[in-house]
Amino acid sequence: RGAMSPMEVCEGLGLRDLRNRRWHIQGTCAIKGDGLYEGLDWLASTLKELQASGYSTSTGSGAF
C-alpha cells in the first residue's frame, strides 16, 4: 500500500555506492510488526562483530 520495497529504498538512497559501510535494509510491516526482530537481530550481531574487531561503536559525543 504505497510502501517502497527494500530494493527501491536501496536504489533511492544510493546505498550500493557506499564504501566501507555496512548496511542492511529489512522489510517491515508497521501494523503487524513483521521484520522488526530480524532487523534488530542484524543490528545487534553487527555491533558485536564490530566490537570484537576492535572498532568503536559509540559516537563519543552522544550525537549521530
mmCIF file of N, CA and C in Angstrom:
data_model
loop_
_atom_site.group_PDB
_atom_site.id
_atom_site.type_symbol
_atom_site.label_atom_id
_atom_site.label_comp_id
_atom_site.label_asym_id
_atom_site.label_seq_id
_atom_site.Cartn_x
_atom_site.Cartn_y
_atom_site.Cartn_z
ATOM 1 N N ARG A 1 0.823 -1.197 0.000
ATOM 2 C CA ARG A 1 0.000 0.000 0.000
ATOM 3 C C ARG A 1 0.859 1.249 0.000
ATOM 4 N N GLY A 2 1.475 1.531 -1.100
ATOM 5 C CA GLY A 2 2.267 2.745 -1.209
ATOM 6 C C GLY A 2 3.650 2.663 -0.593
ATOM 7 N N ALA A 3 4.007 1.536 -0.022
ATOM 8 C CA ALA A 3 5.321 1.405 0.607
ATOM 9 C C ALA A 3 6.366 1.013 -0.430
ATOM 10 N N MET A 4 7.577 1.442 -0.186
ATOM 11 C CA MET A 4 8.679 1.079 -1.074
ATOM 12 C C MET A 4 9.207 -0.300 -0.695
ATOM 13 N N SER A 5 9.664 -1.024 -1.678
ATOM 14 C CA SER A 5 10.306 -2.311 -1.415
ATOM 15 C C SER A 5 11.727 -2.046 -0.914
ATOM 16 N N PRO A 6 12.343 -3.028 -0.253
ATOM 17 C CA PRO A 6 13.738 -2.835 0.164
ATOM 18 C C PRO A 6 14.655 -2.460 -1.001
ATOM 19 N N MET A 7 14.436 -3.042 -2.165
ATOM 20 C CA MET A 7 15.263 -2.720 -3.333
ATOM 21 C C MET A 7 15.061 -1.268 -3.759
ATOM 22 N N GLU A 8 13.828 -0.782 -3.715
ATOM 23 C CA GLU A 8 13.563 0.616 -4.069
ATOM 24 C C GLU A 8 14.231 1.569 -3.079
ATOM 25 N N VAL A 9 14.234 1.218 -1.804
ATOM 26 C CA VAL A 9 14.905 2.038 -0.793
ATOM 27 C C VAL A 9 16.402 2.070 -1.077
ATOM 28 N N CYS A 10 16.966 0.900 -1.349
ATOM 29 C CA CYS A 10 18.392 0.795 -1.662
ATOM 30 C C CYS A 10 18.759 1.681 -2.843
ATOM 31 N N GLU A 11 17.996 1.577 -3.893
ATOM 32 C CA GLU A 11 18.275 2.372 -5.090
ATOM 33 C C GLU A 11 18.046 3.857 -4.845
ATOM 34 N N GLY A 12 16.974 4.190 -4.134
ATOM 35 C CA GLY A 12 16.657 5.589 -3.866
ATOM 36 C C GLY A 12 17.700 6.290 -3.018
ATOM 37 N N LEU A 13 18.327 5.552 -2.101
ATOM 38 C CA LEU A 13 19.348 6.130 -1.225
ATOM 39 C C LEU A 13 20.762 5.984 -1.782
ATOM 40 N N GLY A 14 20.881 5.268 -2.883
ATOM 41 C CA GLY A 14 22.207 5.070 -3.474
ATOM 42 C C GLY A 14 23.134 4.256 -2.593
ATOM 43 N N LEU A 15 22.595 3.279 -1.883
ATOM 44 C CA LEU A 15 23.396 2.523 -0.926
ATOM 45 C C LEU A 15 24.492 1.687 -1.576
ATOM 46 N N ARG A 16 24.295 1.277 -2.797
ATOM 47 C CA ARG A 16 25.321 0.465 -3.469
ATOM 48 C C ARG A 16 26.599 1.260 -3.715
ATOM 49 N N ASP A 17 26.495 2.568 -3.674
ATOM 50 C CA ASP A 17 27.670 3.418 -3.881
ATOM 51 C C ASP A 17 28.473 3.635 -2.603
ATOM 52 N N LEU A 18 27.927 3.252 -1.463
ATOM 53 C CA LEU A 18 28.638 3.432 -0.197
ATOM 54 C C LEU A 18 29.800 2.458 -0.118
ATOM 55 N N ARG A 19 30.918 2.946 0.332
ATOM 56 C CA ARG A 19 32.094 2.108 0.524
ATOM 57 C C ARG A 19 32.476 2.152 2.000
ATOM 58 N N ASN A 20 33.002 1.064 2.495
ATOM 59 C CA ASN A 20 33.453 0.963 3.886
ATOM 60 C C ASN A 20 32.332 1.197 4.888
ATOM 61 N N ARG A 21 31.126 0.816 4.521
ATOM 62 C CA ARG A 21 29.972 0.936 5.419
ATOM 63 C C ARG A 21 29.158 -0.335 5.331
ATOM 64 N N ARG A 22 28.705 -0.793 6.471
ATOM 65 C CA ARG A 22 27.787 -1.926 6.483
ATOM 66 C C ARG A 22 26.379 -1.379 6.526
ATOM 67 N N TRP A 23 25.529 -1.938 5.725
ATOM 68 C CA TRP A 23 24.139 -1.508 5.738
ATOM 69 C C TRP A 23 23.251 -2.706 5.481
ATOM 70 N N HIS A 24 22.030 -2.582 5.907
ATOM 71 C CA HIS A 24 21.052 -3.658 5.767
ATOM 72 C C HIS A 24 19.676 -3.013 5.703
ATOM 73 N N ILE A 25 18.884 -3.450 4.771
ATOM 74 C CA ILE A 25 17.501 -2.989 4.698
ATOM 75 C C ILE A 25 16.622 -4.172 5.043
ATOM 76 N N GLN A 26 15.795 -4.005 6.043
ATOM 77 C CA GLN A 26 14.885 -5.060 6.471
ATOM 78 C C GLN A 26 13.465 -4.628 6.155
ATOM 79 N N GLY A 27 12.810 -5.389 5.311
ATOM 80 C CA GLY A 27 11.402 -5.116 5.053
ATOM 81 C C GLY A 27 10.597 -5.312 6.330
ATOM 82 N N THR A 28 9.710 -4.398 6.611
ATOM 83 C CA THR A 28 8.906 -4.471 7.833
ATOM 84 C C THR A 28 7.449 -4.128 7.544
ATOM 85 N N CYS A 29 6.615 -4.463 8.509
ATOM 86 C CA CYS A 29 5.208 -4.084 8.468
ATOM 87 C C CYS A 29 4.885 -3.416 9.797
ATOM 88 N N ALA A 30 4.587 -2.131 9.761
ATOM 89 C CA ALA A 30 4.303 -1.388 10.982
ATOM 90 C C ALA A 30 3.048 -1.895 11.676
ATOM 91 N N ILE A 31 2.101 -2.375 10.914
ATOM 92 C CA ILE A 31 0.841 -2.836 11.500
ATOM 93 C C ILE A 31 1.029 -4.155 12.238
ATOM 94 N N LYS A 32 1.711 -5.097 11.606
ATOM 95 C CA LYS A 32 1.898 -6.424 12.193
ATOM 96 C C LYS A 32 3.200 -6.563 12.975
ATOM 97 N N GLY A 33 4.145 -5.689 12.733
ATOM 98 C CA GLY A 33 5.449 -5.785 13.388
ATOM 99 C C GLY A 33 6.397 -6.748 12.701
ATOM 100 N N ASP A 34 6.016 -7.254 11.544
ATOM 101 C CA ASP A 34 6.867 -8.188 10.812
ATOM 102 C C ASP A 34 8.198 -7.536 10.465
ATOM 103 N N GLY A 35 9.271 -8.280 10.640
ATOM 104 C CA GLY A 35 10.595 -7.820 10.249
ATOM 105 C C GLY A 35 11.345 -7.027 11.298
ATOM 106 N N LEU A 36 10.679 -6.583 12.344
ATOM 107 C CA LEU A 36 11.356 -5.757 13.345
ATOM 108 C C LEU A 36 12.441 -6.533 14.078
ATOM 109 N N TYR A 37 12.124 -7.733 14.540
ATOM 110 C CA TYR A 37 13.112 -8.529 15.269
ATOM 111 C C TYR A 37 14.280 -8.915 14.373
ATOM 112 N N GLU A 38 14.004 -9.209 13.115
ATOM 113 C CA GLU A 38 15.079 -9.560 12.192
ATOM 114 C C GLU A 38 16.043 -8.392 11.990
ATOM 115 N N GLY A 39 15.493 -7.197 11.848
ATOM 116 C CA GLY A 39 16.343 -6.016 11.701
ATOM 117 C C GLY A 39 17.163 -5.733 12.943
ATOM 118 N N LEU A 40 16.540 -5.874 14.103
ATOM 119 C CA LEU A 40 17.267 -5.656 15.356
ATOM 120 C C LEU A 40 18.316 -6.733 15.583
ATOM 121 N N ASP A 41 18.011 -7.970 15.199
ATOM 122 C CA ASP A 41 18.999 -9.050 15.302
ATOM 123 C C ASP A 41 20.222 -8.745 14.444
ATOM 124 N N TRP A 42 19.988 -8.258 13.220
ATOM 125 C CA TRP A 42 21.107 -7.899 12.350
ATOM 126 C C TRP A 42 21.942 -6.800 12.993
ATOM 127 N N LEU A 43 21.282 -5.784 13.533
ATOM 128 C CA LEU A 43 21.997 -4.678 14.162
ATOM 129 C C LEU A 43 22.833 -5.163 15.339
ATOM 130 N N ALA A 44 22.236 -5.974 16.210
ATOM 131 C CA ALA A 44 22.951 -6.469 17.386
ATOM 132 C C ALA A 44 24.154 -7.321 16.992
ATOM 133 N N SER A 45 23.977 -8.214 16.042
ATOM 134 C CA SER A 45 25.093 -9.076 15.646
ATOM 135 C C SER A 45 26.189 -8.274 14.946
ATOM 136 N N THR A 46 25.814 -7.273 14.181
ATOM 137 C CA THR A 46 26.807 -6.435 13.509
ATOM 138 C C THR A 46 27.600 -5.620 14.519
ATOM 139 N N LEU A 47 26.925 -5.067 15.516
ATOM 140 C CA LEU A 47 27.629 -4.306 16.551
ATOM 141 C C LEU A 47 28.574 -5.196 17.342
ATOM 142 N N LYS A 48 28.140 -6.414 17.669
ATOM 143 C CA LYS A 48 29.015 -7.355 18.380
ATOM 144 C C LYS A 48 30.244 -7.683 17.547
ATOM 145 N N GLU A 49 30.036 -7.910 16.268
ATOM 146 C CA GLU A 49 31.145 -8.231 15.370
ATOM 147 C C GLU A 49 32.131 -7.074 15.278
ATOM 148 N N LEU A 50 31.615 -5.863 15.168
ATOM 149 C CA LEU A 50 32.489 -4.692 15.098
ATOM 150 C C LEU A 50 33.270 -4.503 16.391
ATOM 151 N N GLN A 51 32.615 -4.696 17.526
ATOM 152 C CA GLN A 51 33.298 -4.559 18.811
ATOM 153 C C GLN A 51 34.385 -5.610 18.954
ATOM 154 N N ALA A 52 34.103 -6.841 18.523
ATOM 155 C CA ALA A 52 35.094 -7.911 18.592
ATOM 156 C C ALA A 52 36.290 -7.612 17.695
ATOM 157 N N SER A 53 36.065 -6.853 16.637
ATOM 158 C CA SER A 53 37.138 -6.488 15.709
ATOM 159 C C SER A 53 37.933 -5.283 16.194
ATOM 160 N N GLY A 54 37.502 -4.679 17.299
ATOM 161 C CA GLY A 54 38.219 -3.541 17.850
ATOM 162 C C GLY A 54 37.706 -2.189 17.414
ATOM 163 N N TYR A 55 36.619 -2.153 16.661
ATOM 164 C CA TYR A 55 36.042 -0.879 16.245
ATOM 165 C C TYR A 55 35.186 -0.305 17.357
ATOM 166 N N SER A 56 35.221 1.005 17.491
ATOM 167 C CA SER A 56 34.362 1.681 18.449
ATOM 168 C C SER A 56 32.963 1.791 17.858
ATOM 169 N N THR A 57 31.956 1.451 18.650
ATOM 170 C CA THR A 57 30.577 1.552 18.178
ATOM 171 C C THR A 57 29.851 2.722 18.816
ATOM 172 N N SER A 58 30.587 3.585 19.519
ATOM 173 C CA SER A 58 29.957 4.776 20.085
ATOM 174 C C SER A 58 30.397 5.995 19.288
ATOM 175 N N THR A 59 29.596 7.034 19.358
ATOM 176 C CA THR A 59 29.931 8.262 18.634
ATOM 177 C C THR A 59 30.828 9.162 19.459
ATOM 178 N N GLY A 60 30.905 8.915 20.755
ATOM 179 C CA GLY A 60 31.760 9.717 21.607
ATOM 180 C C GLY A 60 31.102 10.983 22.099
ATOM 181 N N SER A 61 30.233 11.570 21.297
ATOM 182 C CA SER A 61 29.613 12.831 21.685
ATOM 183 C C SER A 61 28.149 12.670 22.058
ATOM 184 N N GLY A 62 27.628 11.474 21.872
ATOM 185 C CA GLY A 62 26.223 11.253 22.161
ATOM 186 C C GLY A 62 25.304 11.693 21.042
ATOM 187 N N ALA A 63 25.876 12.184 19.963
ATOM 188 C CA ALA A 63 25.073 12.632 18.825
ATOM 189 C C ALA A 63 25.381 11.773 17.616
ATOM 190 N N PHE A 64 24.454 11.701 16.712
ATOM 191 C CA PHE A 64 24.670 10.934 15.494
ATOM 192 C C PHE A 64 25.282 11.796 14.482
#
